Amino acid sequence: MSTIHLFDDSNNANDNRLGDLEKTIIINNLMEVPFAERDELWRDTFLNNIAECTLKLAETEVVIGPDGFPYFQLESVPKDQNFQAFVIKNRLKDFVLPKGFGIAINTQNENPDWIFTYGDLVNYFLNEEFYTDESIFSQKNEQTTIGKDEEILVGQPSETILPYHVRTQLREFLDYYGVKNAKIMLIARNYKDEEKASQDLVFNIVANQFRTEKEFTNIMEAIGWFLPRHYSYIGLDEFAVENGFMPL
């Protein structure tokens, strides 16, 4: 991983308070469990406690991961040492989400203990859980286009689906990779049948905007890093749905 230094907490000292002591002890104990012994119970316990425990800000605050995205580095709190405390839940809104970071925990070890994408953190901010198993979004193996005769409802994703900071990060990312004037809409499928109803985010991104099919595929896959993992999304020609797209 390559490194960059972006953290400036000089204006946020009061917000960098200690987290829940009990949760911090739980997390420290979990970190002692060998990787081979970390089962589903370990995972659930970790995810239920990590957001509110106290963690240490790493000396190198941000790294660029193998996937090319930036990750804020946090470590388990050391014993009998002074350190700069960091509580994930307390810093999402004011720092992590506006910066566009994921979070990597204990990358100083041979194997990091956990990696949260930006979308994982967005999901926690919205739903107080990093991963959501059931939702109204389409299953990932369902159709990724809109059928010719398919009836859909068209709207815009609300702040509770796509917060301002997520829109900003997506817009800047897409602009950097050549998708100018990115637009978005939210579609509802099978809306007349409550049991089958689902929804998808739709971007005005199609393959002929890129030099190769691989470039298009890479961009579409990269969008997923910014979104909760249960979100489904597709790319569609801007003029395929009348009055559907709005600026991202």
Tab-separated table of C-alpha atoms in Angstrom:
chain	number	residue	atom	x	y	z
A	1	MET	CA	0.000	0.000	0.000
A	2	SER	CA	1.268	3.509	-0.766
A	3	THR	CA	0.853	6.224	1.837
A	4	ILE	CA	-0.491	9.768	2.003
A	5	HIS	CA	-1.003	12.133	4.935
A	6	LEU	CA	-4.331	13.940	5.012
A	7	PHE	CA	-5.488	13.964	8.607
A	8	ASP	CA	-5.789	17.278	10.413
A	9	ASP	CA	-7.705	16.991	13.664
A	10	SER	CA	-6.756	20.393	15.059
A	11	ASN	CA	-10.314	21.686	14.822
A	12	ASN	CA	-11.955	18.550	16.141
A	13	ALA	CA	-10.217	17.792	19.429
A	14	ASN	CA	-13.468	17.824	21.357
A	15	ASP	CA	-15.024	15.291	19.013
A	16	ASN	CA	-12.154	12.824	19.307
A	17	ARG	CA	-13.362	11.568	22.687
A	18	LEU	CA	-13.010	8.039	23.987
A	19	GLY	CA	-15.480	5.393	22.977
A	20	ASP	CA	-17.286	2.744	24.987
A	21	LEU	CA	-14.818	1.087	27.401
A	22	GLU	CA	-16.601	-2.266	27.454
A	23	LYS	CA	-16.676	-2.411	23.658
A	24	THR	CA	-13.013	-1.443	23.518
A	25	ILE	CA	-12.099	-4.354	25.806
A	26	ILE	CA	-14.179	-6.724	23.674
A	27	ILE	CA	-12.440	-5.596	20.494
A	28	ASN	CA	-8.977	-5.875	22.040
A	29	ASN	CA	-9.753	-9.428	23.121
A	30	LEU	CA	-11.067	-10.307	19.666
A	31	MET	CA	-7.822	-9.106	18.089
A	32	GLU	CA	-5.969	-11.767	20.071
A	33	VAL	CA	-7.913	-14.592	18.404
A	34	PRO	CA	-5.905	-16.260	15.582
A	35	PHE	CA	-7.357	-15.778	12.112
A	36	ALA	CA	-7.977	-19.492	11.714
A	37	GLU	CA	-10.268	-19.456	14.765
A	38	ARG	CA	-12.362	-16.439	13.772
A	39	ASP	CA	-15.813	-17.831	13.092
A	40	GLU	CA	-19.256	-16.322	12.504
A	41	LEU	CA	-19.640	-15.495	16.182
A	42	TRP	CA	-16.300	-13.659	16.105
A	43	ARG	CA	-17.461	-11.724	13.044
A	44	ASP	CA	-20.801	-10.738	14.566
A	45	THR	CA	-19.208	-9.699	17.853
A	46	PHE	CA	-16.618	-7.636	16.014
A	47	LEU	CA	-19.176	-5.835	13.863
A	48	ASN	CA	-21.425	-5.143	16.848
A	49	ASN	CA	-18.656	-3.430	18.784
A	50	ILE	CA	-16.106	-1.890	16.432
A	51	ALA	CA	-17.985	1.334	15.601
A	52	GLU	CA	-18.255	2.549	19.200
A	53	CYS	CA	-15.001	1.330	20.697
A	54	THR	CA	-11.838	3.390	21.072
A	55	LEU	CA	-9.227	2.869	18.374
A	56	LYS	CA	-5.826	4.430	17.836
A	57	LEU	CA	-5.077	6.745	14.938
A	58	ALA	CA	-2.172	5.167	13.057
A	59	GLU	CA	1.037	7.120	12.531
A	60	THR	CA	0.420	6.945	8.779
A	61	GLU	CA	-3.148	8.142	8.685
A	62	VAL	CA	-4.187	7.141	5.164
A	63	VAL	CA	-3.033	4.476	2.729
A	64	ILE	CA	-3.985	3.777	-0.848
A	65	GLY	CA	-5.082	0.160	-0.973
A	66	PRO	CA	-4.392	-2.398	-3.712
A	67	ASP	CA	-7.812	-1.507	-5.125
A	68	GLY	CA	-6.696	2.100	-5.637
A	69	PHE	CA	-8.995	3.587	-3.000
A	70	PRO	CA	-7.945	5.502	0.137
A	71	TYR	CA	-8.282	3.890	3.551
A	72	PHE	CA	-8.061	5.625	6.893
A	73	GLN	CA	-5.773	3.552	9.152
A	74	LEU	CA	-6.805	2.673	12.683
A	75	GLU	CA	-5.208	0.336	15.201
A	76	SER	CA	-6.149	-1.448	18.403
A	77	VAL	CA	-5.415	0.730	21.427
A	78	PRO	CA	-2.035	0.033	23.048
A	79	LYS	CA	-1.600	-0.579	26.758
A	80	ASP	CA	0.024	2.066	28.943
A	81	GLN	CA	0.709	4.426	26.044
A	82	ASN	CA	-0.540	7.839	25.059
A	83	PHE	CA	-2.311	7.787	21.726
A	84	GLN	CA	-4.720	9.788	19.611
A	85	ALA	CA	-8.111	8.180	20.089
A	86	PHE	CA	-10.593	7.674	17.300
A	87	VAL	CA	-14.189	6.412	17.464
A	88	ILE	CA	-15.624	5.447	14.083
A	89	LYS	CA	-19.227	6.286	14.909
A	90	ASN	CA	-18.295	9.746	16.170
A	91	ARG	CA	-16.258	10.697	13.112
A	92	LEU	CA	-18.272	9.411	10.175
A	93	LYS	CA	-20.372	12.492	9.491
A	94	ASP	CA	-17.789	15.192	10.128
A	95	PHE	CA	-14.651	13.596	8.724
A	96	VAL	CA	-14.623	10.132	7.169
A	97	LEU	CA	-17.578	10.457	4.780
A	98	PRO	CA	-16.706	13.977	3.556
A	99	LYS	CA	-13.142	12.839	2.852
A	100	GLY	CA	-14.199	9.748	0.920
A	101	PHE	CA	-12.175	7.229	2.927
A	102	GLY	CA	-12.676	3.593	3.711
A	103	ILE	CA	-11.245	2.276	6.985
A	104	ALA	CA	-8.534	-0.349	7.427
A	105	ILE	CA	-7.895	-1.779	10.879
A	106	ASN	CA	-4.461	-2.981	11.986
A	107	THR	CA	-2.707	-2.892	8.618
A	108	GLN	CA	0.598	-2.865	10.533
A	109	ASN	CA	0.096	-6.615	10.945
A	110	GLU	CA	0.730	-9.205	8.263
A	111	ASN	CA	-3.026	-9.454	7.729
A	112	PRO	CA	-5.306	-6.482	8.468
A	113	ASP	CA	-8.038	-7.388	10.937
A	114	TRP	CA	-10.775	-5.766	8.840
A	115	ILE	CA	-11.318	-3.559	5.802
A	116	PHE	CA	-14.399	-1.356	5.459
A	117	THR	CA	-15.129	0.180	2.084
A	118	TYR	CA	-16.599	3.658	1.874
A	119	GLY	CA	-19.954	2.044	1.110
A	120	ASP	CA	-19.751	-0.083	4.266
A	121	LEU	CA	-19.316	3.096	6.300
A	122	VAL	CA	-22.167	4.794	4.456
A	123	ASN	CA	-24.400	1.879	5.378
A	124	TYR	CA	-23.458	2.203	9.041
A	125	PHE	CA	-24.144	5.927	8.930
A	126	LEU	CA	-27.599	5.302	7.441
A	127	ASN	CA	-28.616	2.061	9.158
A	128	GLU	CA	-26.257	1.522	12.111
A	129	GLU	CA	-25.010	-1.706	10.554
A	130	PHE	CA	-22.125	-2.207	8.158
A	131	TYR	CA	-23.838	-4.877	6.073
A	132	THR	CA	-27.529	-5.298	5.293
A	133	ASP	CA	-28.813	-8.720	4.269
A	134	GLU	CA	-32.369	-7.914	3.233
A	135	SER	CA	-33.566	-4.821	1.406
A	136	ILE	CA	-35.834	-3.621	-1.381
A	137	PHE	CA	-32.901	-3.343	-3.783
A	138	SER	CA	-32.759	-5.939	-6.547
A	139	GLN	CA	-30.688	-9.032	-5.997
A	140	LYS	CA	-27.325	-8.748	-7.740
A	141	ASN	CA	-28.072	-11.694	-10.004
A	142	GLU	CA	-31.275	-10.149	-11.332
A	143	GLN	CA	-31.597	-8.263	-14.616
A	144	THR	CA	-29.181	-5.399	-15.093
A	145	THR	CA	-31.145	-3.593	-17.810
A	146	ILE	CA	-34.658	-2.250	-18.203
A	147	GLY	CA	-36.832	-4.439	-20.411
A	148	LYS	CA	-38.422	-2.916	-23.518
A	149	ASP	CA	-41.975	-3.303	-22.208
A	150	GLU	CA	-41.130	-3.163	-18.516
A	151	GLU	CA	-43.196	-0.798	-16.405
A	152	ILE	CA	-41.154	1.196	-13.930
A	153	LEU	CA	-41.555	4.164	-11.637
A	154	VAL	CA	-38.863	6.806	-11.848
A	155	GLY	CA	-37.674	9.139	-9.118
A	156	GLN	CA	-34.609	10.438	-7.332
A	157	PRO	CA	-32.796	8.743	-4.428
A	158	SER	CA	-33.463	10.490	-1.136
A	159	GLU	CA	-30.860	11.596	1.403
A	160	THR	CA	-31.542	8.375	3.320
A	161	ILE	CA	-30.450	6.352	0.291
A	162	LEU	CA	-27.743	8.546	-1.197
A	163	PRO	CA	-26.521	11.209	1.249
A	164	TYR	CA	-24.933	14.429	0.044
A	165	HIS	CA	-21.377	13.303	0.776
A	166	VAL	CA	-21.848	10.089	-1.197
A	167	ARG	CA	-23.158	12.015	-4.190
A	168	THR	CA	-20.175	14.335	-3.974
A	169	GLN	CA	-17.642	11.520	-3.816
A	170	LEU	CA	-19.276	9.659	-6.710
A	171	ARG	CA	-19.499	12.789	-8.835
A	172	GLU	CA	-15.849	13.661	-8.296
A	173	PHE	CA	-14.729	10.089	-8.943
A	174	LEU	CA	-16.697	9.802	-12.176
A	175	ASP	CA	-15.567	13.228	-13.355
A	176	TYR	CA	-11.933	12.281	-12.769
A	177	TYR	CA	-12.366	9.195	-14.950
A	178	GLY	CA	-14.020	11.083	-17.778
A	179	VAL	CA	-17.726	10.772	-16.984
A	180	LYS	CA	-18.673	14.438	-17.201
A	181	ASN	CA	-22.114	15.642	-16.084
A	182	ALA	CA	-22.913	12.387	-14.290
A	183	LYS	CA	-26.620	11.885	-13.660
A	184	ILE	CA	-28.688	9.481	-11.607
A	185	MET	CA	-32.193	8.227	-11.000
A	186	LEU	CA	-33.934	5.633	-8.865
A	187	ILE	CA	-36.283	3.164	-10.503
A	188	ALA	CA	-38.889	0.910	-8.945
A	189	ARG	CA	-39.640	-2.424	-10.620
A	190	ASN	CA	-42.733	-4.603	-10.167
A	191	TYR	CA	-44.182	-1.779	-8.124
A	192	LYS	CA	-47.709	-3.138	-8.512
A	193	ASP	CA	-46.747	-6.321	-6.661
A	194	GLU	CA	-45.561	-5.622	-3.133
A	195	GLU	CA	-43.905	-9.025	-2.774
A	196	LYS	CA	-41.908	-8.679	-5.995
A	197	ALA	CA	-41.202	-4.944	-5.869
A	198	SER	CA	-37.563	-3.877	-6.038
A	199	GLN	CA	-35.499	-0.817	-6.831
A	200	ASP	CA	-32.223	0.081	-8.538
A	201	LEU	CA	-30.001	3.093	-8.850
A	202	VAL	CA	-29.361	4.031	-12.473
A	203	PHE	CA	-26.422	6.065	-13.789
A	204	ASN	CA	-26.164	7.671	-17.222
A	205	ILE	CA	-23.146	5.535	-18.034
A	206	VAL	CA	-22.896	3.225	-21.049
A	207	ALA	CA	-20.092	1.307	-22.733
A	208	ASN	CA	-19.769	3.557	-25.793
A	209	GLN	CA	-18.556	6.393	-23.544
A	210	PHE	CA	-15.285	4.506	-23.079
A	211	ARG	CA	-12.467	3.338	-25.307
A	212	THR	CA	-12.910	-0.295	-24.334
A	213	GLU	CA	-15.511	-2.546	-22.748
A	214	LYS	CA	-13.043	-3.239	-19.940
A	215	GLU	CA	-12.852	0.454	-19.027
A	216	PHE	CA	-16.638	0.555	-18.796
A	217	THR	CA	-16.715	-2.601	-16.674
A	218	ASN	CA	-14.019	-1.248	-14.350
A	219	ILE	CA	-15.874	2.020	-13.785
A	220	MET	CA	-19.155	0.253	-13.080
A	221	GLU	CA	-17.490	-2.093	-10.615
A	222	ALA	CA	-15.684	0.800	-8.918
A	223	ILE	CA	-18.993	2.582	-8.263
A	224	GLY	CA	-19.846	-0.258	-5.903
A	225	TRP	CA	-17.009	0.767	-3.540
A	226	PHE	CA	-18.903	3.961	-2.738
A	227	LEU	CA	-22.251	2.267	-2.082
A	228	PRO	CA	-23.615	-0.105	0.568
A	229	ARG	CA	-23.077	-3.652	-0.653
A	230	HIS	CA	-26.784	-4.454	-0.909
A	231	TYR	CA	-27.428	-1.581	-3.346
A	232	SER	CA	-28.066	-2.629	-6.935
A	233	TYR	CA	-27.241	-0.265	-9.790
A	234	ILE	CA	-27.045	-0.225	-13.565
A	235	GLY	CA	-25.897	2.035	-16.384
A	236	LEU	CA	-28.342	3.322	-18.980
A	237	ASP	CA	-28.356	5.729	-21.903
A	238	GLU	CA	-29.397	9.167	-20.734
A	239	PHE	CA	-32.282	9.369	-23.205
A	240	ALA	CA	-33.674	5.895	-22.570
A	241	VAL	CA	-36.090	7.158	-19.901
A	242	GLU	CA	-37.833	10.457	-20.449
A	243	ASN	CA	-37.419	12.985	-17.639
A	244	GLY	CA	-35.701	10.391	-15.491
A	245	PHE	CA	-32.122	11.474	-14.922
A	246	MET	CA	-31.080	14.394	-12.754
A	247	PRO	CA	-27.546	15.683	-12.066
A	248	LEU	CA	-25.681	13.572	-9.542
